Coordinates of C-alpha atoms and ligand atoms in Angstrom, one line a residue:
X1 CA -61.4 125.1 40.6
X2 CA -61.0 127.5 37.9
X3 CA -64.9 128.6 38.3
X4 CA -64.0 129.1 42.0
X5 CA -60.7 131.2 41.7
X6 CA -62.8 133.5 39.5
X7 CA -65.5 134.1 42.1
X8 CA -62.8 135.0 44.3
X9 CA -61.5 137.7 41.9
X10 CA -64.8 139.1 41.1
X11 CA -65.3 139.3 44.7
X12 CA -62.1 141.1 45.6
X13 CA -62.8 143.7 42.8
X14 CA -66.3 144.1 44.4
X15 CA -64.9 144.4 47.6
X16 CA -62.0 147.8 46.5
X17 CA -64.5 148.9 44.8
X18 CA -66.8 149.6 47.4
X19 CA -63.7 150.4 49.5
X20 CA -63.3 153.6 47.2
X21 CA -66.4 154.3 47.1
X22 CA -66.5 154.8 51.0
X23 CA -63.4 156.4 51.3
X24 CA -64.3 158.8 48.4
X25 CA -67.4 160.0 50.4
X26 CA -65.4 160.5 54.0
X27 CA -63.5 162.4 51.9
X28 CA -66.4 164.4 50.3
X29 CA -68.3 164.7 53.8
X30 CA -64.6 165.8 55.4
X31 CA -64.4 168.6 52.6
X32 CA -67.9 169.5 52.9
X33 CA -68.3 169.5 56.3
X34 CA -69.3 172.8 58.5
X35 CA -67.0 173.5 61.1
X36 CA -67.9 172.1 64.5
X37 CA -69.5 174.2 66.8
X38 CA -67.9 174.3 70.5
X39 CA -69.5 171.4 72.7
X40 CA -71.1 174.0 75.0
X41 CA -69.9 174.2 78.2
X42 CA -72.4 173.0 80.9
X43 CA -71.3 173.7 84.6
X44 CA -73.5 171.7 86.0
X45 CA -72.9 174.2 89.2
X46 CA -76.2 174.5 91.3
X47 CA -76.5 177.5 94.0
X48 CA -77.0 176.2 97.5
X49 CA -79.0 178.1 99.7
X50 CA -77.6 178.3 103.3
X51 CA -80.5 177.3 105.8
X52 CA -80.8 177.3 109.2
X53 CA -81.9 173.6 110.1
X54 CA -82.2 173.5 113.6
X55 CA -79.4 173.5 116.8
X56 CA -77.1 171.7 118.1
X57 CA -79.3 171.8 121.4
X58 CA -82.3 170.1 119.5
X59 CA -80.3 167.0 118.7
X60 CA -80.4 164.1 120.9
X61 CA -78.2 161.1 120.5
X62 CA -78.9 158.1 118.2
X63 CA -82.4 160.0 116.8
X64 CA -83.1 161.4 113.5
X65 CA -84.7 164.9 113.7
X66 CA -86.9 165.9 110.7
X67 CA -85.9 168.7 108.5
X68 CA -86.3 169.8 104.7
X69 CA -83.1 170.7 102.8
X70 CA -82.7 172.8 100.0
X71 CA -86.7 173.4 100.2
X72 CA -89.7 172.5 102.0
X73 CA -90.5 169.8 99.2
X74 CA -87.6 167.6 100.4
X75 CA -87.6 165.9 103.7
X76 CA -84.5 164.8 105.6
X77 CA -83.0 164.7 108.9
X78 CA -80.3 165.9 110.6
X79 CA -78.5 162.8 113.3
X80 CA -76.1 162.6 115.8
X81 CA -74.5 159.6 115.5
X82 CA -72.4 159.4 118.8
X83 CA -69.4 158.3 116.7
X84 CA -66.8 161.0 114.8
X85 CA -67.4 160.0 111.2
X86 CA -66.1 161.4 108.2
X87 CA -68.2 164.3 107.0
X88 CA -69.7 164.8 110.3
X89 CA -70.2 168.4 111.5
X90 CA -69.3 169.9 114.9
X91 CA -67.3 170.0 117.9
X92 CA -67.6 165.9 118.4
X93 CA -67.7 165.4 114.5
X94 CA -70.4 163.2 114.5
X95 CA -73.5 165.5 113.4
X96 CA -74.8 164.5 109.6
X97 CA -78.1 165.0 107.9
X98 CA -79.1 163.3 104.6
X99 CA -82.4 163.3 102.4
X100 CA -85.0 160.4 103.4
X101 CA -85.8 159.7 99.7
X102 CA -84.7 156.8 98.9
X103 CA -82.8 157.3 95.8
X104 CA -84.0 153.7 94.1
X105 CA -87.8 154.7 93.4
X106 CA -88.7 157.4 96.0
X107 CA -90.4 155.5 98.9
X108 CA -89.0 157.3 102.3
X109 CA -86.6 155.8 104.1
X110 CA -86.9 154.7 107.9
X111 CA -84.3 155.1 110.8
X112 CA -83.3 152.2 112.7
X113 CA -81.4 153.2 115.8
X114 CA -80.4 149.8 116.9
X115 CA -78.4 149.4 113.7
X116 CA -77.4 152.5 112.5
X117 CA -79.0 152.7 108.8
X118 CA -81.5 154.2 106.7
X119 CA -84.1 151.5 105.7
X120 CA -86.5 151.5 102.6
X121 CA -89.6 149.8 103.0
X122 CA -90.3 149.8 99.3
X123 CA -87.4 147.0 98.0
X124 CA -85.6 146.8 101.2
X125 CA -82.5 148.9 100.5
X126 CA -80.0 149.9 103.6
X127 CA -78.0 152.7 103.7
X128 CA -75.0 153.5 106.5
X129 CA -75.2 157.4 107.7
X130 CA -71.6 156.2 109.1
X131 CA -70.5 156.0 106.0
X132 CA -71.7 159.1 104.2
X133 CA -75.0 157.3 103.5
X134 CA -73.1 154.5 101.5
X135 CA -76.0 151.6 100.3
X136 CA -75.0 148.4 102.3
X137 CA -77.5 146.7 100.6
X138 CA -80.5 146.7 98.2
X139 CA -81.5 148.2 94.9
X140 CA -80.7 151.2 94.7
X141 CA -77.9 152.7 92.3
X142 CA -76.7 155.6 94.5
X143 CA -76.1 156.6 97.7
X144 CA -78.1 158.7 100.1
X145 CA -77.6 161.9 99.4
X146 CA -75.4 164.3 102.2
X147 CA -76.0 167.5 103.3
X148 CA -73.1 169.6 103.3
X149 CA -73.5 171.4 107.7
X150 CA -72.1 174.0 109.0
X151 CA -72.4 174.8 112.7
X152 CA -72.3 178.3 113.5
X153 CA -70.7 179.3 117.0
X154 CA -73.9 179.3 118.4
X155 CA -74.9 176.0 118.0
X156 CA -77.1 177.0 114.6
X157 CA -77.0 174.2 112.2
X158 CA -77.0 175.2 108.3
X159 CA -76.8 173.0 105.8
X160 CA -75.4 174.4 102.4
X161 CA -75.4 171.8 99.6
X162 CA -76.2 167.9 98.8
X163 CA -73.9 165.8 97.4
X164 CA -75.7 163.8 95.4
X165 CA -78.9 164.1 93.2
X166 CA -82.4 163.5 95.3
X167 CA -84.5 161.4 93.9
X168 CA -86.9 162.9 91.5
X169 CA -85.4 166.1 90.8
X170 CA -83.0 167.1 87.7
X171 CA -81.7 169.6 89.9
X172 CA -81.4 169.4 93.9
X173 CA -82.1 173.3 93.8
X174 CA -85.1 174.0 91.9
Ligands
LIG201 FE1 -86.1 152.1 98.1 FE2 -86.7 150.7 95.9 S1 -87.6 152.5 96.6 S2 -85.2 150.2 97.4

């Protein structure tokens, strides 16, 4: 019992020891320390182009028409969905376009007009365009990305940003 209780102390003493010896070198590394250097500020702000994606006369109800938004390298379409959604551009409110990447692993996406969604073929992923290209289903971690339209008086459609990162890019604008 003795031989125990002693064990105890030794380890106590052992234990504020080391206990110093740490807070004597936050202490030294405090003192000694250079000042921090502002976390630089990163804006993360990309600059859109506005382009010209087609009409309003080129759309036709329920089907995708191809396009390439912010640059030729990254296909998309522009769709007219029939139904005001949120996010949808013109006069009916129902005009949206989105990238056809799908964001889980790149494989392009397919429309399906009898149900309304973006389909990948590689792992089977669904996304609604009703929804702002919300995944209903699959693997993917993201949504689809959104182009941000604007329909000019005569009927010109222009898209002028993405709301989400396309897949494969660090930046949407290169
Ligand atoms: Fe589309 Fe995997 S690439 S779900």
């Amino acid at each position: 019992m003795h031989r125990c209780r002693a064990m105890v102390d030794i380890g106590r003493r052992q234990f504020l020891r080391g206990s110093a010896l740490v807070a004597a070198s936050a202490t030294v590394a405090a003192a000694g320390a250079a000042p921090r250097a502002e976390a630089a500020t990163s804006p993360a702000r990309v600059e859109y182009p506005s382009n010209r994606l087609a009409n309003v006369s080129e759309l036709k109800l329920n089907e995708p028409l191809e396009v390439t938004y912010p640059d030729a390298g990254a296909p998309g379409v522009l769709l007219k969905l029939g139904t005001r959604v949120e996010g949808g551009a013109g006069l009916d409110g129902d005009i949206v376009g989105f990238s056809t990447i799908c964001p889980h692993k790149g494989f392009p996406l397919t429309y399906s007009a009898a149900s309304k969604t973006f389909n990948c073929p590689g792992h089977y992923s669904v996304f609604d365009p009703e929804k702002g290209g919300q995944q209903v289903w699959g693997q993917a971690t993201q949504n689809l990305p959104q182009y941000a339209l604007r329909i000019a008086d005569n009927g010109d459609i222009f898209a002028e940003g993405v709301d989400e990162l396309i897949y494969g890019r660090l930046s949407n604008v290169l």
